[in-house]
CSV table of C-alpha atoms (C1' of nucleotides) in Angstrom, one decimal:
chain,number,residue,atom,x,y,z
A,1,UNK,CA,-1.4,-57.9,2.1
A,2,UNK,CA,-2.1,-57.0,-1.5
A,3,UNK,CA,0.5,-55.1,-3.5
A,4,UNK,CA,-2.0,-53.0,-5.2
A,5,UNK,CA,-3.6,-51.6,-2.1
A,6,UNK,CA,-0.3,-50.7,-0.6
A,7,UNK,CA,0.9,-49.0,-3.8
A,8,UNK,CA,-2.3,-47.1,-4.2
A,9,UNK,CA,-2.1,-45.8,-0.6
A,10,UNK,CA,1.4,-44.6,-1.0
A,11,UNK,CA,0.9,-43.1,-4.4
A,12,UNK,CA,-2.1,-41.2,-3.1
A,13,UNK,CA,-0.1,-39.9,-0.2
A,14,UNK,CA,2.8,-39.0,-2.4
A,15,UNK,CA,1.4,-35.6,-3.3
A,16,UNK,CA,1.9,-32.4,-1.2
A,17,UNK,CA,-1.6,-31.2,-1.8
A,18,UNK,CA,-3.2,-34.4,-0.6
A,19,UNK,CA,-1.0,-34.5,2.5
A,20,UNK,CA,-2.1,-30.9,3.2
A,21,UNK,CA,-5.7,-31.9,2.8
A,22,UNK,CA,-5.3,-34.9,5.1
A,23,UNK,CA,-3.6,-32.7,7.6
A,24,UNK,CA,-6.4,-30.1,7.5
A,25,UNK,CA,-9.1,-32.8,7.8
A,26,UNK,CA,-7.3,-34.3,10.8
A,27,UNK,CA,-8.3,-31.3,12.7
A,28,UNK,CA,-11.9,-31.7,11.8
A,29,UNK,CA,-14.3,-31.9,8.8
A,30,UNK,CA,-14.3,-29.2,6.1
A,31,UNK,CA,-16.2,-28.5,3.0
A,32,UNK,CA,-14.7,-28.2,-0.5
A,33,UNK,CA,-14.6,-24.4,-0.8
A,34,UNK,CA,-13.0,-24.1,2.6
A,35,UNK,CA,-10.2,-26.5,1.6
A,36,UNK,CA,-9.7,-24.7,-1.7
A,37,UNK,CA,-9.4,-21.4,0.1
A,38,UNK,CA,-7.0,-22.6,2.7
A,39,UNK,CA,-4.7,-24.1,0.1
A,40,UNK,CA,-5.1,-21.5,-2.5
A,41,UNK,CA,-6.4,-23.8,-5.2
A,42,UNK,CA,-9.6,-24.0,-7.1
A,43,UNK,CA,-12.6,-26.2,-6.3
A,44,UNK,CA,-12.1,-28.5,-9.3
A,45,UNK,CA,-8.6,-29.3,-8.1
A,46,UNK,CA,-9.9,-30.1,-4.7
A,47,UNK,CA,-12.5,-32.4,-6.2
A,48,UNK,CA,-9.8,-34.1,-8.1
A,49,UNK,CA,-7.8,-34.9,-5.0
A,50,UNK,CA,-10.8,-35.8,-2.9
A,51,UNK,CA,-11.7,-38.4,-5.5
A,52,UNK,CA,-8.3,-39.9,-5.1
A,53,UNK,CA,-8.6,-39.9,-1.3
A,54,UNK,CA,-12.0,-41.5,-1.6
A,55,UNK,CA,-10.7,-44.2,-3.9
A,56,UNK,CA,-8.5,-45.5,-1.1
A,57,UNK,CA,-11.2,-45.0,1.4
A,58,UNK,CA,-9.5,-42.2,3.3
A,59,UNK,CA,-12.3,-39.7,3.3
A,60,UNK,CA,-16.0,-39.9,3.4
A,61,UNK,CA,-18.6,-37.2,2.9
A,62,UNK,CA,-21.7,-36.0,4.6
A,63,UNK,CA,-24.1,-33.5,3.1
A,64,UNK,CA,-25.6,-30.6,5.0
A,65,UNK,CA,-27.9,-28.5,3.0
A,66,UNK,CA,-26.0,-27.5,-0.1
A,67,UNK,CA,-22.6,-28.1,1.4
A,68,UNK,CA,-20.6,-31.4,1.3
A,69,UNK,CA,-18.4,-31.9,4.3
A,70,UNK,CA,-15.4,-34.1,4.1
A,71,UNK,CA,-14.3,-36.3,6.9
A,72,UNK,CA,-11.1,-38.2,7.4
A,73,UNK,CA,-11.3,-41.9,7.9
A,74,UNK,CA,-8.5,-42.1,10.4
A,75,UNK,CA,-8.7,-45.9,10.8
A,76,UNK,CA,-7.4,-46.4,7.3
A,77,UNK,CA,-4.3,-44.3,7.8
A,78,UNK,CA,-3.6,-45.8,11.2
A,79,UNK,CA,-3.7,-49.2,9.5
A,80,UNK,CA,-2.0,-48.5,6.2
A,81,UNK,CA,0.7,-46.4,7.5
A,82,UNK,CA,2.3,-49.2,9.4
A,83,UNK,CA,1.7,-51.9,6.8
A,84,UNK,CA,5.1,-51.3,5.1
A,85,UNK,CA,6.8,-51.5,8.4
A,86,UNK,CA,5.2,-54.9,9.1
A,87,UNK,CA,6.1,-56.2,5.7
A,88,UNK,CA,9.8,-55.4,6.0
A,89,UNK,CA,10.0,-56.7,9.5
A,90,UNK,CA,8.5,-59.9,8.1
A,91,UNK,CA,5.4,-59.7,10.2
A,92,UNK,CA,3.3,-59.7,7.1
A,93,UNK,CA,3.6,-61.3,3.7
A,94,UNK,CA,3.1,-59.5,0.4
A,95,UNK,CA,1.3,-61.3,-2.4
A,96,UNK,CA,2.4,-60.9,-6.0
A,97,UNK,CA,6.0,-60.2,-5.4
A,98,UNK,CA,8.4,-62.3,-7.3
A,99,UNK,CA,5.6,-64.8,-7.9
A,100,UNK,CA,4.1,-62.8,-10.7
A,101,UNK,CA,7.1,-62.7,-12.9
A,102,UNK,CA,8.3,-66.2,-11.9
A,103,UNK,CA,5.0,-67.7,-12.8
A,104,UNK,CA,4.8,-65.9,-16.2
A,105,UNK,CA,8.3,-67.1,-17.0
A,106,UNK,CA,7.3,-70.7,-16.1
A,107,UNK,CA,4.3,-70.6,-18.4
A,108,UNK,CA,6.2,-69.0,-21.2
A,109,UNK,CA,9.0,-71.6,-20.9
A,110,UNK,CA,6.5,-74.4,-20.8
A,111,UNK,CA,4.6,-73.4,-23.9
A,112,UNK,CA,7.2,-71.7,-26.1
A,113,UNK,CA,9.9,-73.5,-27.9
A,114,UNK,CA,13.4,-72.2,-28.4
A,115,UNK,CA,12.5,-71.2,-32.0
A,116,UNK,CA,9.7,-69.0,-30.6
A,117,UNK,CA,6.8,-71.2,-31.8
A,118,UNK,CA,4.1,-72.4,-29.4
A,119,UNK,CA,4.2,-76.0,-28.4
A,120,UNK,CA,0.4,-75.8,-28.1
A,121,UNK,CA,-2.3,-73.3,-27.0
A,122,UNK,CA,-2.8,-73.6,-23.3
A,123,UNK,CA,-6.2,-74.8,-22.3
A,124,UNK,CA,-6.2,-72.9,-19.0
A,125,UNK,CA,-7.4,-69.4,-19.5
A,126,UNK,CA,-4.9,-67.9,-17.2
A,127,UNK,CA,-2.0,-69.5,-19.0
A,128,UNK,CA,-3.5,-68.8,-22.4
A,129,UNK,CA,-3.7,-65.1,-21.6
A,130,UNK,CA,-0.1,-65.0,-20.6
A,131,UNK,CA,0.9,-66.5,-24.0
A,132,UNK,CA,-1.4,-64.1,-25.9
A,133,UNK,CA,0.1,-61.1,-24.1
A,134,UNK,CA,3.5,-62.3,-25.0
A,135,UNK,CA,2.5,-62.6,-28.7
A,136,UNK,CA,0.8,-59.3,-28.8
A,137,UNK,CA,3.8,-57.5,-27.5
A,138,UNK,CA,5.5,-58.3,-30.8
A,139,UNK,CA,3.0,-56.1,-32.7
A,140,UNK,CA,3.5,-52.3,-32.9
A,141,UNK,CA,1.1,-50.0,-31.2
A,142,UNK,CA,-0.8,-47.5,-33.3
A,143,UNK,CA,-0.1,-49.4,-36.5
A,144,UNK,CA,-3.0,-50.5,-38.6
A,145,UNK,CA,-2.7,-54.1,-39.8
A,146,UNK,CA,-4.5,-55.9,-42.6
A,147,UNK,CA,-6.1,-59.2,-41.6
A,148,UNK,CA,-3.6,-61.0,-43.9
A,149,UNK,CA,-0.7,-59.4,-42.0
A,150,UNK,CA,-2.1,-60.5,-38.7
A,151,UNK,CA,-2.5,-64.0,-40.0
A,152,UNK,CA,1.1,-64.1,-41.1
A,153,UNK,CA,2.3,-62.8,-37.8
A,154,UNK,CA,0.4,-65.4,-35.8
A,155,UNK,CA,1.7,-68.2,-38.1
A,156,UNK,CA,5.1,-67.4,-36.6
A,157,UNK,CA,3.7,-68.9,-33.4
A,158,UNK,CA,1.0,-71.4,-34.4
A,159,UNK,CA,-0.7,-72.7,-37.5
A,160,UNK,CA,-4.2,-72.1,-36.1
A,161,UNK,CA,-4.1,-68.4,-36.8
A,162,UNK,CA,-7.9,-68.1,-37.2
A,163,UNK,CA,-8.6,-69.2,-33.7
A,164,UNK,CA,-5.9,-67.1,-32.2
A,165,UNK,CA,-6.9,-64.0,-34.2
A,166,UNK,CA,-10.4,-64.4,-32.9
A,167,UNK,CA,-9.2,-64.7,-29.4
A,168,UNK,CA,-7.1,-61.5,-29.8
A,169,UNK,CA,-10.4,-59.7,-30.4
A,170,UNK,CA,-12.5,-61.3,-27.8
A,171,UNK,CA,-9.9,-60.8,-25.1
A,172,UNK,CA,-9.5,-57.2,-26.3
A,173,UNK,CA,-5.9,-57.4,-27.2
A,174,UNK,CA,-6.8,-56.0,-30.5
A,175,UNK,CA,-9.5,-54.0,-32.0
A,176,UNK,CA,-11.0,-54.6,-35.5
A,177,UNK,CA,-12.9,-52.2,-37.8
A,178,UNK,CA,-13.7,-53.0,-41.4
A,179,UNK,CA,-11.1,-55.7,-41.5
A,180,UNK,CA,-8.3,-53.5,-40.2
A,181,UNK,CA,-6.6,-54.5,-36.9
A,182,UNK,CA,-4.9,-52.5,-34.3
A,183,UNK,CA,-3.4,-53.3,-30.9
A,184,UNK,CA,-5.4,-52.0,-27.9
A,185,UNK,CA,-3.7,-50.3,-25.0
A,186,UNK,CA,-2.7,-52.7,-22.3
A,187,UNK,CA,-5.3,-51.6,-19.8
A,188,UNK,CA,-8.0,-53.0,-22.1
A,189,UNK,CA,-6.5,-56.4,-22.2
A,190,UNK,CA,-8.2,-59.3,-20.5
A,191,UNK,CA,-7.3,-59.4,-16.9
A,192,UNK,CA,-5.1,-62.3,-15.8
A,193,UNK,CA,-6.1,-63.2,-12.3
B,1,UNK,CA,8.3,-32.8,10.2
B,2,UNK,CA,8.9,-31.4,6.8
B,3,UNK,CA,6.3,-31.8,4.2
B,4,UNK,CA,8.8,-32.5,1.4
B,5,UNK,CA,10.4,-35.4,3.1
B,6,UNK,CA,7.1,-37.0,3.9
B,7,UNK,CA,5.8,-36.6,0.3
B,8,UNK,CA,9.1,-37.9,-1.2
B,9,UNK,CA,8.9,-41.0,0.9
B,10,UNK,CA,5.4,-41.8,-0.1
B,11,UNK,CA,5.9,-40.9,-3.7
B,12,UNK,CA,8.8,-43.3,-3.8
B,13,UNK,CA,6.8,-46.1,-2.2
B,14,UNK,CA,3.9,-45.4,-4.6
B,15,UNK,CA,5.3,-47.7,-7.3
B,16,UNK,CA,4.9,-51.4,-7.5
B,17,UNK,CA,8.4,-52.1,-8.7
B,18,UNK,CA,9.9,-50.2,-5.9
B,19,UNK,CA,7.8,-52.0,-3.3
B,20,UNK,CA,8.9,-55.2,-4.8
B,21,UNK,CA,12.5,-54.2,-4.6
B,22,UNK,CA,12.1,-53.2,-1.0
B,23,UNK,CA,10.4,-56.5,-0.3
B,24,UNK,CA,13.2,-58.4,-1.9
B,25,UNK,CA,15.9,-56.5,0.0
B,26,UNK,CA,14.1,-57.0,3.3
B,27,UNK,CA,15.1,-60.6,3.0
B,28,UNK,CA,18.7,-59.7,2.4
B,29,UNK,CA,21.0,-57.8,0.1
B,30,UNK,CA,21.0,-58.4,-3.6
B,31,UNK,CA,23.0,-57.1,-6.6
B,32,UNK,CA,21.5,-55.3,-9.5
B,33,UNK,CA,21.3,-58.1,-12.0
B,34,UNK,CA,19.7,-60.4,-9.4
B,35,UNK,CA,16.9,-57.9,-8.8
B,36,UNK,CA,16.5,-57.4,-12.5
B,37,UNK,CA,16.2,-61.1,-13.0
B,38,UNK,CA,13.7,-61.7,-10.2
B,39,UNK,CA,11.5,-58.9,-11.4
B,40,UNK,CA,11.8,-59.5,-15.1
B,41,UNK,CA,13.1,-56.0,-15.8
B,42,UNK,CA,16.3,-54.7,-17.4
B,43,UNK,CA,19.3,-53.4,-15.4
B,44,UNK,CA,18.8,-49.8,-16.4
B,45,UNK,CA,15.3,-49.9,-15.0
B,46,UNK,CA,16.6,-51.2,-11.7
B,47,UNK,CA,19.2,-48.5,-11.6
B,48,UNK,CA,16.5,-46.0,-12.1
B,49,UNK,CA,14.5,-47.2,-9.1
B,50,UNK,CA,17.5,-47.7,-6.9
B,51,UNK,CA,18.4,-44.1,-7.5
B,52,UNK,CA,15.0,-43.1,-6.2
B,53,UNK,CA,15.3,-45.4,-3.2
B,54,UNK,CA,18.7,-43.9,-2.5
B,55,UNK,CA,17.4,-40.4,-2.8
B,56,UNK,CA,15.3,-41.0,0.3
B,57,UNK,CA,18.0,-42.9,2.0
B,58,UNK,CA,16.2,-46.2,1.9
B,59,UNK,CA,19.0,-48.2,0.4
B,60,UNK,CA,22.8,-48.1,0.5
B,61,UNK,CA,25.4,-50.0,-1.4
B,62,UNK,CA,28.5,-52.0,-0.8
B,63,UNK,CA,30.8,-53.2,-3.5
B,64,UNK,CA,32.3,-56.7,-3.7
B,65,UNK,CA,34.6,-57.2,-6.7
B,66,UNK,CA,32.7,-56.2,-9.7
B,67,UNK,CA,29.3,-56.4,-8.1
B,68,UNK,CA,27.4,-53.8,-6.2
B,69,UNK,CA,25.1,-55.1,-3.4
B,70,UNK,CA,22.1,-53.2,-2.3
B,71,UNK,CA,21.1,-53.1,1.3
B,72,UNK,CA,17.9,-51.9,2.8
B,73,UNK,CA,18.1,-49.2,5.4
B,74,UNK,CA,15.3,-50.5,7.6
B,75,UNK,CA,15.5,-47.7,10.1
B,76,UNK,CA,14.2,-45.2,7.6
B,77,UNK,CA,11.1,-47.3,6.8
B,78,UNK,CA,10.4,-48.0,10.4
B,79,UNK,CA,10.6,-44.3,11.1
B,80,UNK,CA,8.9,-42.8,8.1
B,81,UNK,CA,6.1,-45.4,7.9
B,82,UNK,CA,4.6,-44.2,11.1
B,83,UNK,CA,5.1,-40.5,10.6
B,84,UNK,CA,1.8,-40.0,8.8
B,85,UNK,CA,0.1,-41.8,11.6
B,86,UNK,CA,1.6,-39.5,14.2
B,87,UNK,CA,0.7,-36.4,12.2
B,88,UNK,CA,-2.9,-37.2,12.0
B,89,UNK,CA,-3.1,-38.2,15.6
B,90,UNK,CA,-1.7,-34.8,16.4
B,91,UNK,CA,1.4,-36.2,17.9
B,92,UNK,CA,3.5,-34.4,15.4
B,93,UNK,CA,3.2,-31.0,13.6
B,94,UNK,CA,3.7,-30.5,9.9
B,95,UNK,CA,5.4,-27.4,8.7
B,96,UNK,CA,4.4,-25.6,5.5
B,97,UNK,CA,0.8,-26.6,5.6
B,98,UNK,CA,-1.7,-23.8,5.4
B,99,UNK,CA,1.1,-21.4,6.4
B,100,UNK,CA,2.7,-21.5,3.0
B,101,UNK,CA,-0.2,-20.1,1.1
B,102,UNK,CA,-1.5,-17.9,3.8
B,103,UNK,CA,1.9,-16.3,4.1
B,104,UNK,CA,2.3,-15.7,0.4
B,105,UNK,CA,-1.1,-14.1,0.3
B,106,UNK,CA,-0.2,-11.8,3.2
B,107,UNK,CA,3.0,-10.7,1.4
B,108,UNK,CA,1.2,-10.2,-1.9
B,109,UNK,CA,-1.6,-8.3,-0.3
B,110,UNK,CA,1.0,-6.1,1.6
B,111,UNK,CA,3.0,-5.2,-1.5
B,112,UNK,CA,0.6,-5.1,-4.4
B,113,UNK,CA,-2.0,-2.5,-4.9
B,114,UNK,CA,-5.4,-3.2,-6.3
B,115,UNK,CA,-4.3,-1.9,-9.7
B,116,UNK,CA,-1.6,-4.6,-9.7
B,117,UNK,CA,1.3,-2.2,-9.2
B,118,UNK,CA,3.9,-2.7,-6.4
B,119,UNK,CA,3.8,-0.4,-3.5
B,120,UNK,CA,7.5,-1.0,-3.2
B,121,UNK,CA,10.1,-3.6,-3.6
B,122,UNK,CA,10.4,-5.7,-0.4
B,123,UNK,CA,13.7,-5.4,1.3
B,124,UNK,CA,13.5,-8.8,2.9
B,125,UNK,CA,14.7,-11.4,0.5
B,126,UNK,CA,12.0,-13.9,1.3
B,127,UNK,CA,9.3,-11.4,0.6
B,128,UNK,CA,11.0,-10.1,-2.4
B,129,UNK,CA,11.1,-13.5,-4.0
B,130,UNK,CA,7.5,-14.0,-3.4
B,131,UNK,CA,6.8,-10.8,-5.3
B,132,UNK,CA,9.1,-11.8,-8.1
B,133,UNK,CA,7.5,-15.2,-8.5
B,134,UNK,CA,4.2,-13.5,-8.8
B,135,UNK,CA,5.5,-11.2,-11.5
B,136,UNK,CA,7.2,-13.8,-13.5
B,137,UNK,CA,4.1,-15.9,-13.6
B,138,UNK,CA,2.6,-13.3,-15.9
B,139,UNK,CA,5.2,-14.1,-18.6
B,140,UNK,CA,4.8,-17.0,-21.0
B,141,UNK,CA,7.1,-20.0,-20.8
B,142,UNK,CA,9.1,-20.8,-23.9
B,143,UNK,CA,8.6,-17.4,-25.4
B,144,UNK,CA,11.7,-15.3,-26.3
B,145,UNK,CA,11.4,-11.7,-25.2
B,146,UNK,CA,13.4,-8.6,-26.3
B,147,UNK,CA,14.9,-6.6,-23.4
B,148,UNK,CA,12.5,-3.8,-24.4
B,149,UNK,CA,9.5,-6.1,-23.9
B,150,UNK,CA,10.7,-7.2,-20.5
B,151,UNK,CA,11.2,-3.6,-19.5
B,152,UNK,CA,7.7,-2.7,-20.6
B,153,UNK,CA,6.3,-5.7,-18.7
B,154,UNK,CA,8.1,-4.8,-15.5
B,155,UNK,CA,6.9,-1.2,-15.8
B,156,UNK,CA,3.4,-2.5,-15.2
B,157,UNK,CA,4.6,-3.3,-11.7
B,158,UNK,CA,7.3,-0.8,-10.9
B,159,UNK,CA,9.3,2.0,-12.5
B,160,UNK,CA,12.6,0.6,-11.6
B,161,UNK,CA,12.6,-1.9,-14.3
B,162,UNK,CA,16.4,-2.1,-14.6
B,163,UNK,CA,16.9,-3.3,-11.0
B,164,UNK,CA,14.1,-5.8,-11.2
B,165,UNK,CA,15.1,-7.1,-14.6
B,166,UNK,CA,18.6,-7.7,-13.2
B,167,UNK,CA,17.2,-9.5,-10.2
B,168,UNK,CA,15.2,-11.8,-12.5
B,169,UNK,CA,18.4,-13.0,-13.9
B,170,UNK,CA,20.4,-13.3,-10.7
B,171,UNK,CA,17.6,-15.2,-9.0
B,172,UNK,CA,17.3,-17.4,-12.1
B,173,UNK,CA,13.7,-16.6,-12.8
B,174,UNK,CA,14.9,-15.8,-16.3
B,175,UNK,CA,17.7,-16.6,-18.6
B,176,UNK,CA,19.4,-14.2,-20.9
B,177,UNK,CA,21.4,-14.8,-24.1
B,178,UNK,CA,22.5,-12.1,-26.5
B,179,UNK,CA,19.9,-9.7,-25.1
B,180,UNK,CA,17.1,-12.2,-25.5
B,181,UNK,CA,15.2,-13.2,-22.4
B,182,UNK,CA,13.3,-16.4,-21.6
B,183,UNK,CA,11.6,-17.6,-18.4
B,184,UNK,CA,13.3,-20.5,-16.6
B,185,UNK,CA,11.4,-23.5,-15.4
B,186,UNK,CA,10.2,-23.1,-11.8
B,187,UNK,CA,12.7,-25.6,-10.4
B,188,UNK,CA,15.5,-23.2,-11.3
B,189,UNK,CA,14.0,-20.3,-9.4
B,190,UNK,CA,15.7,-19.0,-6.3
B,191,UNK,CA,14.5,-21.0,-3.3
B,192,UNK,CA,12.2,-19.3,-0.9
B,193,UNK,CA,13.1,-20.5,2.6
C,1,DT,C1',-40.4,-22.0,-11.1
C,2,DA,C1',-36.3,-19.0,-11.1
C,3,DT,C1',-32.2,-18.2,-9.0
C,4,DC,C1',-28.4,-18.9,-6.1
C,5,DT,C1',-24.5,-21.6,-4.4
C,6,DA,C1',-21.6,-25.6,-4.1
C,7,DA,C1',-19.8,-29.3,-6.4
C,8,DT,C1',-18.6,-31.8,-10.3
C,9,DT,C1',-17.4,-32.9,-15.0
C,10,DA,C1',-15.1,-32.0,-19.4
C,11,DG,C1',-11.3,-30.7,-21.8
C,12,DA,C1',-6.7,-28.5,-22.2
C,13,DT,C1',-2.0,-28.0,-20.9
C,14,DA,C1',2.3,-28.9,-18.8
C,15,DT,C1',5.1,-31.8,-16.3
C,16,DA,C1',6.7,-36.1,-14.4
C,17,DT,C1',8.0,-40.7,-14.8
C,18,DA,C1',8.5,-45.9,-15.9
C,19,DT,C1',10.5,-48.5,-19.2
C,20,DC,C1',13.3,-49.8,-23.0
C,21,DT,C1',17.6,-50.0,-26.2
C,22,DA,C1',22.1,-48.5,-27.2
C,23,DA,C1',26.2,-46.5,-25.7
C,24,DT,C1',29.5,-45.6,-22.1
C,25,DT,C1',31.9,-46.2,-17.7
C,26,DT,C1',33.9,-48.8,-14.0
C,27,DT,C1',36.3,-52.5,-12.0
C,28,DA,C1',38.5,-57.0,-12.1
C,29,DT,C1',41.5,-60.2,-14.0
C,30,DA,C1',43.8,-63.1,-17.5
D,1,DT,C1',47.1,-54.1,-21.6
D,2,DA,C1',43.1,-56.5,-23.5
D,3,DT,C1',38.9,-58.5,-22.3
D,4,DA,C1',34.9,-59.5,-19.7
D,5,DA,C1',31.2,-58.4,-16.5
D,6,DA,C1',28.3,-55.3,-14.0
D,7,DA,C1',26.6,-50.9,-13.6
D,8,DT,C1',25.3,-46.6,-15.2
D,9,DT,C1',24.1,-42.9,-18.4
D,10,DA,C1',21.8,-41.0,-22.5
D,11,DG,C1',18.0,-40.6,-25.1
D,12,DA,C1',13.4,-42.1,-26.7
D,13,DT,C1',8.7,-43.3,-26.0
D,14,DA,C1',4.4,-43.8,-23.7
D,15,DT,C1',1.6,-43.0,-20.0
D,16,DA,C1',0.0,-40.7,-15.9
D,17,DT,C1',-1.3,-36.8,-13.5
D,18,DA,C1',-1.8,-32.0,-11.2
D,19,DT,C1',-3.8,-27.9,-12.3
D,20,DC,C1',-6.6,-24.6,-14.6
D,21,DT,C1',-10.9,-22.5,-17.1
D,22,DA,C1',-15.4,-23.2,-18.8
D,23,DA,C1',-19.5,-25.6,-18.7
D,24,DT,C1',-22.8,-28.5,-16.3
D,25,DT,C1',-25.3,-30.6,-12.5
D,26,DA,C1',-27.6,-30.8,-8.0
D,27,DG,C1',-29.8,-29.0,-4.1
D,28,DA,C1',-31.9,-25.2,-1.5
D,29,DT,C1',-34.9,-21.6,-1.1
D,30,DA,C1',-37.4,-17.4,-2.3
DNA sequence: TATCTAATTAGATATATATCTAATTTTATA
DNA sequence: TATAAAATTAGATATATATCTAATTAGATA
């Protein structure tokens, strides 16, 4: 079982309006306005929630004339609802549990000396990105840096600042405009598989 | 089944760190620092999550010397995890679904005229609070009102502004200091059963 | 094609919350 | 009683998100 799927499922069900919608749909399909009416909310709000429910595959739609009917995909609930139970009774394994952090730590320990400098730049992409993330975390968000400043910062880790600076850009850790650098938000960073 | 409990359970499980903690504890009790270490987070963060897990009765603690061990309350998971499943397969009823809104609407329709004025102040506490909530929603949050302004506002609904103004205070819809009034945040409002 | 209805998107606002550092509290023990 | 270790609390920051109104899109039909 994947951690992400499980979290997404529970997060989605962790809202009273969405539970209400699921409950309504469990009695049969309804269209948007009907749901809005029954719950005393506006159509945009219902759209918002239905998007989330669709993201986890919990509802699907069918169009009739001008009206979109929403159907509950009961199988998903029946399946997901008991996943947690299986996990804690050791009937199922969860990926990415300790592993994630433990692995990062191993990589950081392997490539970073006690003085904070890199022993080398990892050749494996996955490891390299872990190192880069670590380095970028030392920069302030929202601050505009000169290229010279970035170079100086990187030199604290490794002499080949030019290569690393370039990698920061290509892997979207940073953003550059007219020679000014700024840290990107984490969701833009290259994905570590 | 109560809506609130169900939502709280899923909301709590809708976070990767908490799922990780639950997973770790499913293999046996651990103390705070151990959890923090395994997940690469600081003790305060772990405390934060353990509070949430304790709120829904999912973990309990036992002290040994200086160290607090956290135990998983498996029963709760085994029970809650399948609740949703039961609900959608109609094996269990959910309170407060449509009911909630429908009932409010009925009360509002019953006591408020088309011009927005109250026909009367409901005698039943439950209904009265619904009316008060409705009235208070017309006031701005964070704005300081003179008593005179409040009176004027209430007169839009009913002549007996003094009684209603007093009820706003006793039921915690508003807060008064030195004759200045301000709307309280909704979580302080009197609870409608 | 013009018009109606349902749905969605865009954008704003308010609230919640995950995480951290620093400070404080609690308990054990030398 | 003084010190050390573990936990918690306080406070700050950043991000996410539930809801609304207004504007737009999509589809149906006269």
